[in-house]
Tab-separated table of C-alpha atoms in Angstrom:
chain	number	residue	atom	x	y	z
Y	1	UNK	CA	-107.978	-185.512	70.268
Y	2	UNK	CA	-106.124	-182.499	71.733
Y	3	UNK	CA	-106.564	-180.546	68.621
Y	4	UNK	CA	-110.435	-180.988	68.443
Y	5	UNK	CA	-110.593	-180.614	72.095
Y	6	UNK	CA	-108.190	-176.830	71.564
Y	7	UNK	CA	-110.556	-176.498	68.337
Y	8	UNK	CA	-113.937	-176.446	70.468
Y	9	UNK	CA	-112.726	-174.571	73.167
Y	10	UNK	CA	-111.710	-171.855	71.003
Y	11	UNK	CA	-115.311	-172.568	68.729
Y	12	UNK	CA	-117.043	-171.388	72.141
Y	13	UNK	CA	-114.788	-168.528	73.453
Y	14	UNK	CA	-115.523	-167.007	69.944
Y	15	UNK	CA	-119.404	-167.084	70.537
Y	16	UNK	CA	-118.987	-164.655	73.070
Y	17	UNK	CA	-116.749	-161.732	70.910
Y	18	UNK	CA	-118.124	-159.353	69.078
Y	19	UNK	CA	-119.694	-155.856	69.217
Y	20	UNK	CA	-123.616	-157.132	70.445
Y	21	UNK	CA	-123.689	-158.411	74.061
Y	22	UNK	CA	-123.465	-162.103	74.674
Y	23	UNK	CA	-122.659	-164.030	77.904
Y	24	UNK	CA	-123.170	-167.701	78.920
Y	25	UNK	CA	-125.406	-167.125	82.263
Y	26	UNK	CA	-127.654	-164.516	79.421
Y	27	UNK	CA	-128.034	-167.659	77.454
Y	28	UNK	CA	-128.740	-169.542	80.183
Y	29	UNK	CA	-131.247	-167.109	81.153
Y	30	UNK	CA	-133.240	-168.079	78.236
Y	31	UNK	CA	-132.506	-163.924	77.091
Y	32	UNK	CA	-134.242	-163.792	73.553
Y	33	UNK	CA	-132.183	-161.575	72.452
Y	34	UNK	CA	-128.813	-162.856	73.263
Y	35	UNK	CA	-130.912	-166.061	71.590
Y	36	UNK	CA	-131.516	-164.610	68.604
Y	37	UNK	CA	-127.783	-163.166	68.057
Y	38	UNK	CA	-126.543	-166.514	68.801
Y	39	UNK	CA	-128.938	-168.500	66.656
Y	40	UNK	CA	-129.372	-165.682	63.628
Y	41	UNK	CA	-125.243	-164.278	63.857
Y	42	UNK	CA	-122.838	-165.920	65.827
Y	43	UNK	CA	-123.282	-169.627	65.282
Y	44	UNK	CA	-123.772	-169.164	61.521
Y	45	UNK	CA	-120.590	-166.982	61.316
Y	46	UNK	CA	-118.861	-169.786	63.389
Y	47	UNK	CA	-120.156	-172.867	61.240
Y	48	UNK	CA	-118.646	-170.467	58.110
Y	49	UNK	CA	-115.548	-170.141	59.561
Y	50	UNK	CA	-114.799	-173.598	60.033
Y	51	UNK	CA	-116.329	-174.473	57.109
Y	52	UNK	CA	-114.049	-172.056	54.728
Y	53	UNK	CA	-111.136	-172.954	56.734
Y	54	UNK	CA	-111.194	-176.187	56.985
Y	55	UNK	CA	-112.379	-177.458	53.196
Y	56	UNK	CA	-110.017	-174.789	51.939
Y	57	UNK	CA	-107.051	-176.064	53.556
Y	58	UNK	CA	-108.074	-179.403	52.354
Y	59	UNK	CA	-108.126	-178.065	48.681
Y	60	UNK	CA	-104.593	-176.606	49.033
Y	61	UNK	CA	-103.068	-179.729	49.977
Y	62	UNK	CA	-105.313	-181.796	47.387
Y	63	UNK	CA	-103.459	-179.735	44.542
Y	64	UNK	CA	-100.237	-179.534	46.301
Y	65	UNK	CA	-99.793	-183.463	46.299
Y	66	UNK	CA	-101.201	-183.871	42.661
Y	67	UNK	CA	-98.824	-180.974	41.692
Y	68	UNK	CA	-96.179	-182.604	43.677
Y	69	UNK	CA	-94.926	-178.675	44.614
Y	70	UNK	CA	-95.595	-177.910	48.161
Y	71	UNK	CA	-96.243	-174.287	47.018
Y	72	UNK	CA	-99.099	-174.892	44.495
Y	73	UNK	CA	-102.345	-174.348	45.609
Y	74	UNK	CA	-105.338	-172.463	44.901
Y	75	UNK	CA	-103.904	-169.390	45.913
Y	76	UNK	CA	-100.976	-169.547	44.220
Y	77	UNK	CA	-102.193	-170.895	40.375
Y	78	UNK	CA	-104.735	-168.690	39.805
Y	79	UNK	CA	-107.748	-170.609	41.199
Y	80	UNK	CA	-109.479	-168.043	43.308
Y	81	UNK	CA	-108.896	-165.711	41.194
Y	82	UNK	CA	-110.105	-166.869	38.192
Y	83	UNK	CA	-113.107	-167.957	40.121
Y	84	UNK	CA	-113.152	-164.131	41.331
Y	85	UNK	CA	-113.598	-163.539	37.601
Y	86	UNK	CA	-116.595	-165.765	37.242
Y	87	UNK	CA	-118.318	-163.889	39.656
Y	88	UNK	CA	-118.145	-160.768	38.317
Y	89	UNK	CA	-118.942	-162.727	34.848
Y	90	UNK	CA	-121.921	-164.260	36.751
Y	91	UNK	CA	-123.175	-160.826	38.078
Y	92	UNK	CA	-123.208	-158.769	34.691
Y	93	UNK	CA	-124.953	-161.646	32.858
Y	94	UNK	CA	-126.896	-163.304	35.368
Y	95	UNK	CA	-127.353	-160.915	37.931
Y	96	UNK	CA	-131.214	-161.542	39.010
Y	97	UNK	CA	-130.487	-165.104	39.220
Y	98	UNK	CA	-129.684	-167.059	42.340
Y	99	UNK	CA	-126.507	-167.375	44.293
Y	100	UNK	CA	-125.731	-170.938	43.067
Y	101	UNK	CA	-125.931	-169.736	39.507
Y	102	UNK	CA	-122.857	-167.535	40.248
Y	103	UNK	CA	-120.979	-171.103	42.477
Y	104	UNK	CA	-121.245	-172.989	39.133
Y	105	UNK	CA	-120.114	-169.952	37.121
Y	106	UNK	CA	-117.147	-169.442	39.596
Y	107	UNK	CA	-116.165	-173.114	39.555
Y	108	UNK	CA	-116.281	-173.203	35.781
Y	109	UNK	CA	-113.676	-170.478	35.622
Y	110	UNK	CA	-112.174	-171.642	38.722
Y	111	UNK	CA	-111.438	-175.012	36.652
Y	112	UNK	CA	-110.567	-172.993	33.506
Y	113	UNK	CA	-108.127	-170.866	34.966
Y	114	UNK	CA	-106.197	-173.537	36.969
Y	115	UNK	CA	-106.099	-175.319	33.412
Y	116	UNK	CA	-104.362	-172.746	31.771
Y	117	UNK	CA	-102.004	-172.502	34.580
Y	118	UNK	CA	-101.085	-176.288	34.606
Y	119	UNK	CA	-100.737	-176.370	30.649
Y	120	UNK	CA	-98.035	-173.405	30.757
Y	121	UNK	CA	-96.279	-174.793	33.631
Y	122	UNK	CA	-95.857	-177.968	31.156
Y	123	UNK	CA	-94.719	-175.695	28.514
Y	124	UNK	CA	-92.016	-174.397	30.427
Y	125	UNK	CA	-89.167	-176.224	32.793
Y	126	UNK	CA	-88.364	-174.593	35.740
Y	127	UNK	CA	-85.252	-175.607	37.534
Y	128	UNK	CA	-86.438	-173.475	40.863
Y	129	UNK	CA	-89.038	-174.988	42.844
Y	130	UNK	CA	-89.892	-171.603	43.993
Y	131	UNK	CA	-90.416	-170.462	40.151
Y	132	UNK	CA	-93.378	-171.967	40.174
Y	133	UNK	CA	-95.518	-170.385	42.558
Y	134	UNK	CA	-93.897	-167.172	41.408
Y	135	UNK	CA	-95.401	-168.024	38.134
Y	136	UNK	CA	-98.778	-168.516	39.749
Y	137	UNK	CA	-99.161	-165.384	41.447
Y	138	UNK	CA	-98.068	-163.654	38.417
Y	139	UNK	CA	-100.649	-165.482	36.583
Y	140	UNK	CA	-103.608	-164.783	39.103
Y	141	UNK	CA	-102.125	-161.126	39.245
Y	142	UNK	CA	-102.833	-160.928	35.322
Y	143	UNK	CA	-106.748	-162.872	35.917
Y	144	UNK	CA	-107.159	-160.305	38.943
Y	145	UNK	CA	-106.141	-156.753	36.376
Y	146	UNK	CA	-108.491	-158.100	34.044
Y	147	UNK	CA	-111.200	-158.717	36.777
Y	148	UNK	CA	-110.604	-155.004	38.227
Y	149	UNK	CA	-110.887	-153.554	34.091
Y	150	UNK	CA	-113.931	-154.874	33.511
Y	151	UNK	CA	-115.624	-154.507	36.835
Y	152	UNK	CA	-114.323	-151.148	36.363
Y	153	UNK	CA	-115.961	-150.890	32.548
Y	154	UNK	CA	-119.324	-152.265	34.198
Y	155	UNK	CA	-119.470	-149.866	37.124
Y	156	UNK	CA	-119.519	-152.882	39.274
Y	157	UNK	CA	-116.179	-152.423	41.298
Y	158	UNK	CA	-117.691	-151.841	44.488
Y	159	UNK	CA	-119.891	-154.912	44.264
Y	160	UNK	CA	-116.883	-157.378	43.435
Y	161	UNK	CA	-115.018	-155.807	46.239
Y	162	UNK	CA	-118.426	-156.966	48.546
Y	163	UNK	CA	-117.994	-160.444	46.974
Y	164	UNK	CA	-114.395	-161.476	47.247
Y	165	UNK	CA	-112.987	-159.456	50.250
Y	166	UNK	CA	-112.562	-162.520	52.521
Y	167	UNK	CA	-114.273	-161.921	55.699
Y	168	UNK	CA	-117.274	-162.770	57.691
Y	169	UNK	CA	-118.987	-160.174	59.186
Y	170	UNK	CA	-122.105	-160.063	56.720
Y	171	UNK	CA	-122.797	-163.870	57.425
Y	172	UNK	CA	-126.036	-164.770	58.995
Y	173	UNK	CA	-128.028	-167.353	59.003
Y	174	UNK	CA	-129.237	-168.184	55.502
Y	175	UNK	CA	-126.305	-166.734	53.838
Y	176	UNK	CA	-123.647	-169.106	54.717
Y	177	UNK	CA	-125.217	-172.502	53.739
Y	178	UNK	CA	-123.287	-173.105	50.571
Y	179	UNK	CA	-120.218	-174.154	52.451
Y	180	UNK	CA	-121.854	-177.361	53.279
Y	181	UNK	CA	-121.021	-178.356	49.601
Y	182	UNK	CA	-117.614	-178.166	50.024
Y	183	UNK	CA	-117.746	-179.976	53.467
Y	184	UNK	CA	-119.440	-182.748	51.107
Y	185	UNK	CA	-116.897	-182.229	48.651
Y	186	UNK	CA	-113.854	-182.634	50.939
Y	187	UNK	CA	-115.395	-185.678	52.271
Y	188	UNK	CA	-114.975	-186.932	48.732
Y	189	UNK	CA	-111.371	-185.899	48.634
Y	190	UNK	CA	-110.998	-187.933	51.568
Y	191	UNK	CA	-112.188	-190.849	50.336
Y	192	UNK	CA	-109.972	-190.515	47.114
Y	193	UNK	CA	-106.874	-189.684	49.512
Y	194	UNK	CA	-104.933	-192.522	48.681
Y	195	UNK	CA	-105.318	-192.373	45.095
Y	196	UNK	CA	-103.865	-188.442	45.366
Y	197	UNK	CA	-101.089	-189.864	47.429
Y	198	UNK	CA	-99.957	-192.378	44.537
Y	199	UNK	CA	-101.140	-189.612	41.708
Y	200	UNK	CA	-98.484	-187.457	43.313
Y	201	UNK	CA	-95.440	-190.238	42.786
Y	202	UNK	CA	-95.540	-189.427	39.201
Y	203	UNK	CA	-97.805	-190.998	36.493
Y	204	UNK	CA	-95.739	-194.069	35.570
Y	205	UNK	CA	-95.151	-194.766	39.401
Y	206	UNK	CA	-99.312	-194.311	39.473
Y	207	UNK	CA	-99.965	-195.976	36.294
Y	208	UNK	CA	-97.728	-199.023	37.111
Y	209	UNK	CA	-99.926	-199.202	40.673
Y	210	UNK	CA	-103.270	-199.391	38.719
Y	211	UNK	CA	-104.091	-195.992	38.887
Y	212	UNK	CA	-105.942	-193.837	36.411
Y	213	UNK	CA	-103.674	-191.123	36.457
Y	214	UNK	CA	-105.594	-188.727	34.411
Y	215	UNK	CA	-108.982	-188.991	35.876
Y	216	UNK	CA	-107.524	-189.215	39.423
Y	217	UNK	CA	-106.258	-185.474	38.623
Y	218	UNK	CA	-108.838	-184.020	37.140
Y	219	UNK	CA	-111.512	-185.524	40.020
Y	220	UNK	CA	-108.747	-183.460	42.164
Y	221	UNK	CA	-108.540	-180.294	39.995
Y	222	UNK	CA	-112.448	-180.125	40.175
Y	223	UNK	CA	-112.702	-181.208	43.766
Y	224	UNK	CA	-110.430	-177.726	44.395
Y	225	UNK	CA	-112.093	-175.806	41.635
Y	226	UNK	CA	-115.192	-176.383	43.635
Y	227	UNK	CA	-114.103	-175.619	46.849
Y	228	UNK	CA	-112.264	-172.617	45.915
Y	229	UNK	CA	-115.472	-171.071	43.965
Y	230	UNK	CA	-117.860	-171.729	46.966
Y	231	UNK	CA	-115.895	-170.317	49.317
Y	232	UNK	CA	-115.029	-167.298	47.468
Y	233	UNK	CA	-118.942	-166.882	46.214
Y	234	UNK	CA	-119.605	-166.995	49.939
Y	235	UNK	CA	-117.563	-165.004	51.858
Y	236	UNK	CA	-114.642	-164.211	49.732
Y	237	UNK	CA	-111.096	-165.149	49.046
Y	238	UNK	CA	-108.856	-165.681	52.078
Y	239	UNK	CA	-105.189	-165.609	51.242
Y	240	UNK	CA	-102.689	-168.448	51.916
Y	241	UNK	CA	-104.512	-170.599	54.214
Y	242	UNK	CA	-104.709	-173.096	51.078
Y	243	UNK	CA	-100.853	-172.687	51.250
Y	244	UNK	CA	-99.309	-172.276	54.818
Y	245	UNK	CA	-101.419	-174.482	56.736
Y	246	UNK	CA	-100.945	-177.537	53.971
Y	247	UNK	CA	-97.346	-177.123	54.070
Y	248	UNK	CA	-96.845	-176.687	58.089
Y	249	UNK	CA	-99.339	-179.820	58.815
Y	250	UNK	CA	-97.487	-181.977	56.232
Y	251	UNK	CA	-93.624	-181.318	57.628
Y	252	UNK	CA	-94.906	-182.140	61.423
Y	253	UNK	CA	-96.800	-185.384	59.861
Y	254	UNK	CA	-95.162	-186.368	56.299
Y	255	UNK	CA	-97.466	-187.032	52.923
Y	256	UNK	CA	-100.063	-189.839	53.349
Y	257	UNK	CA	-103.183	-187.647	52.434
Y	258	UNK	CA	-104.876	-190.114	54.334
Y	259	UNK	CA	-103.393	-189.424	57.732
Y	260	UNK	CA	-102.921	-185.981	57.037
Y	261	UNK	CA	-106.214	-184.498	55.815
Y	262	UNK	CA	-108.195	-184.237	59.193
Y	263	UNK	CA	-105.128	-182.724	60.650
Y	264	UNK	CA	-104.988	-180.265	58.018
Y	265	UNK	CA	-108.819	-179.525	57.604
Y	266	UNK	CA	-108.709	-179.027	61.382
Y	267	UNK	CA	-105.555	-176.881	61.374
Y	268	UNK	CA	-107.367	-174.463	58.862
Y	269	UNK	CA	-110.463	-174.197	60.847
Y	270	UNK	CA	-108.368	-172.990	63.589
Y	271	UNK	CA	-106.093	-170.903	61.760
Y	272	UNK	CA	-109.266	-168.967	60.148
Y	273	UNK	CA	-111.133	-168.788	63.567
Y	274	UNK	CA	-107.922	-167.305	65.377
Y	275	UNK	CA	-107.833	-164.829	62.249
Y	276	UNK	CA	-111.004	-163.755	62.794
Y	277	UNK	CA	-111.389	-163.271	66.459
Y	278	UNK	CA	-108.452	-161.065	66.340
Y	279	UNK	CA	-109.971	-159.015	63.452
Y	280	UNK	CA	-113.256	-158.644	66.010
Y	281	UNK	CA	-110.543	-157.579	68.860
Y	282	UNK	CA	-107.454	-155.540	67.627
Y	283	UNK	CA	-109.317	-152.379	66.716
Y	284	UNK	CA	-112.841	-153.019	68.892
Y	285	UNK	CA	-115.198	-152.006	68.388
Y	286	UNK	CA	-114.731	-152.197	64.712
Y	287	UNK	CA	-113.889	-155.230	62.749
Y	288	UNK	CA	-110.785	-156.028	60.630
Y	289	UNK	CA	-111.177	-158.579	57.597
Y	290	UNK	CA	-109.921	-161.868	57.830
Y	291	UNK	CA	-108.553	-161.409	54.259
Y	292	UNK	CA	-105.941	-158.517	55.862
Y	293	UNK	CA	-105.327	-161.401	59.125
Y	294	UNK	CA	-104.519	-164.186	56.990
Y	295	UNK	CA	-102.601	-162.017	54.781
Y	296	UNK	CA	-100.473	-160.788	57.298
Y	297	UNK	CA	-99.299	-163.949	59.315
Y	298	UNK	CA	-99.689	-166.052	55.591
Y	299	UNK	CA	-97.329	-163.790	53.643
Y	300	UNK	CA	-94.900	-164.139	57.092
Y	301	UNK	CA	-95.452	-167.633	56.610
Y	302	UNK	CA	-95.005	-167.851	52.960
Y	303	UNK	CA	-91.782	-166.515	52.876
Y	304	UNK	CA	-90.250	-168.535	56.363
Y	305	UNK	CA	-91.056	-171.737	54.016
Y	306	UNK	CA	-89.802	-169.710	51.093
Y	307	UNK	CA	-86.625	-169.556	52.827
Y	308	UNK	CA	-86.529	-172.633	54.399
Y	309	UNK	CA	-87.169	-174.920	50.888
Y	310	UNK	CA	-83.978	-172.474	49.500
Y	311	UNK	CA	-82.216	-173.525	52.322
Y	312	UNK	CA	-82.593	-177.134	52.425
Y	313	UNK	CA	-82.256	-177.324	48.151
Y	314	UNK	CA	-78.688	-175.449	48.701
C-alpha cells in the first residue's frame, strides 16, 4: 500500500512539471486552458508512462524466469531491437497504413528475433552466467547495424530515430492508446504467473508438475514480444528498465511471479516516471529523453548487479 500510495503522489506532482503553466488552484479555477493541457498533454503523457513502465518491467521478468538468467530480458536478447527492425520494415512497405499495422509487424520480428537468440544460446554452453547477456547485446548490436544500413539505404534514418528514441514528449492524447494492449497483455501474464514460476524450474521439474512446458514458453515469449513491440511502436525503446527493476524487485521479494509481479509492474512505473520528470527538470526549460535517464542510472545499475552475481558465484 505504501508503494501505490508513493506511486500516486509522485503521478500528481508530475502533472504540474513541464514547460506550459499548470497549478492546482488554475485547475480548480475551472482555467480552460490549464484544462486542456491537462486533459490533451499531461494526463495522456502520465497514463504512457506508467503504462510503458510498468508492462515493460513485467515483460523483463516474464523472460527472465522462463530463461531462468536474471539478466535476460528484452533488452538484453535482442527483443526491442529486432522489433526496432520491424518498424522500419513496417514503414518502407506499409507506410500509409495505420499504426497497428506497424505493432503487429514489430511483434512479429520482435518474436523472430528473440527466437534466434534462444536457439543460439542452445547451441552454445556458457559456463558464465554473465556470458549470456553479453551475447544478447552483441546480438541486438548486430539487429540494430543492420536497422541503421538500411534505414540509411531508404533515406529513412531520421524517421526511425522519431520512432524508437524512448521518450515522451510527443504523446498526447490519441497517440498513446496502444499501451492499453499491453496493460491487457500483462494482465494475462499475471494470470499465467504460476505456470512461469514452475516453467522456470526446468522442463522435467515442469513436465513432472503437469505443465506444458513448451506452450507455457512460447505464451511467455509472445506475451514479451508483444509488449516489447507496443511499447517501442509507441514511444520508443527505453533501456534496462526490463532488466534492473526485475532483478532489484525479485532480490528484496524472492521468485514467486505471483507475489512479485505487481511489485515489479509498480516499481517500473515509478522508475520511468522519476526518469522522466528529471528529463523535464535537469536542463529546464528543455527536455532530456527518458531513453538517455534510464540509460544512465540502468547501465549504473547493470553493472552493480554485474558485479554483485560475480561476486556471490566466486
Amino acid at each position: 500500500m505504501l508503494a501505490v500510495a508513493l506511486l500516486v503522489l509522485a503521478s500528481l506532482g508530475s502533472l504540474f512539471v513541464g514547460v506550459s503553466h499548470l497549478t492546482p488552484a488554475g485547475l480548480l479555477a475551472g482555467d480552460e486552458n490549464q484544462l486542456m493541457i491537462l486533459w490533451e498533454s499531461r494526463l495522456p503523457r502520465l497514463l504512457a508512462i506508467l503504462l510503458a513502465g510498468s508492462t515493460l518491467s513485467v515483460a523483463g521478468l516474464v523472460m527472465m524466469s522462463l530463461t531462468r538468467n536474471r539478466f535476460v530480458t528484452p533488452s538484453t536478447a535482442g527483443t526491442a531491437e529486432s522489433a526496432s527492425l520491424g518498424v522500419l520494415v513496417a514503414t518502407v512497405f506499409f507506410g500509409a497504413e495505420a499504426v497497428g499495422v506497424k505493432m503487429v509487424v514489430a511483434t512479429l520480428f520482435a518474436l523472430l528475433g528473440t527466437g534466434i537468440f534462444l536457439a543460439l544460446l542452445r547451441r552454445l554452453t556458457f559456463a558464465d552466467i554473465i556470458v549470456v547477456p553479453l551475447v544478447g547485446i552483441m546480438f541486438g548490436g548486430v539487429i540494430s547495424a543492420l536497422t541503421t544500413f538500411f534505414a540509411y539505404r531508404a533515406d529513412l534514418l531520421q524517421t526511425l530515430a522519431a520512432w524508437t528514441s524512448g521518450e515522451f514528449s510527443g504523446v498526447l492524447k490519441g497517440r498513446y492508446e496502444l499501451l492499453w494492449i499491453t496493460a491487457a497483455v500483462a494482465l494475462v501474464g499475471y494470470l499465467f504467473a504460476d505456470r512461469f514460476t514452475l516453467a522456470g524450474l526446468g522442463r522435467d521439474f515442469a513436465v513432472n508438475l503437469g505443465v506444458h512446458y513448451d506452450r507455457v514458453v512460447t505464451t511467455g515469449l509472445m506475451l514479451v514480444s508483444v509488449i516489447t513491440a507496443v511499447v517501442v511502436v509507441t514511444v520508443g525503446h527505453i533501456p534496462f528498465l526490463a532488466l534492473v527493476v526485475p532483478n532489484l524487485v525479485t532480490l528484496l521479494l524472492g521468485d514467486n511471479l505471483r507475489r512479485v509481479l505487481p511489485v515489479t509492474a509498480l516499481a517500473g512505473a515509478f522508475f520511468v516516471l522519476c526518469c522522466d520528470v528529471v528529463g523535464r527538470t535537469i536542463r529546464y526549460p528543455y527536455e532530456i529523453p527518458v531513453e538517455t535517464i534510464a540509460g544512465v542510472v540502468g547501465g549504473a545499475l547493470f553493472i552493480h548487479l554485474v558485479l554483485r552475481a560475480r561476486r556471490k558465484a566466486a
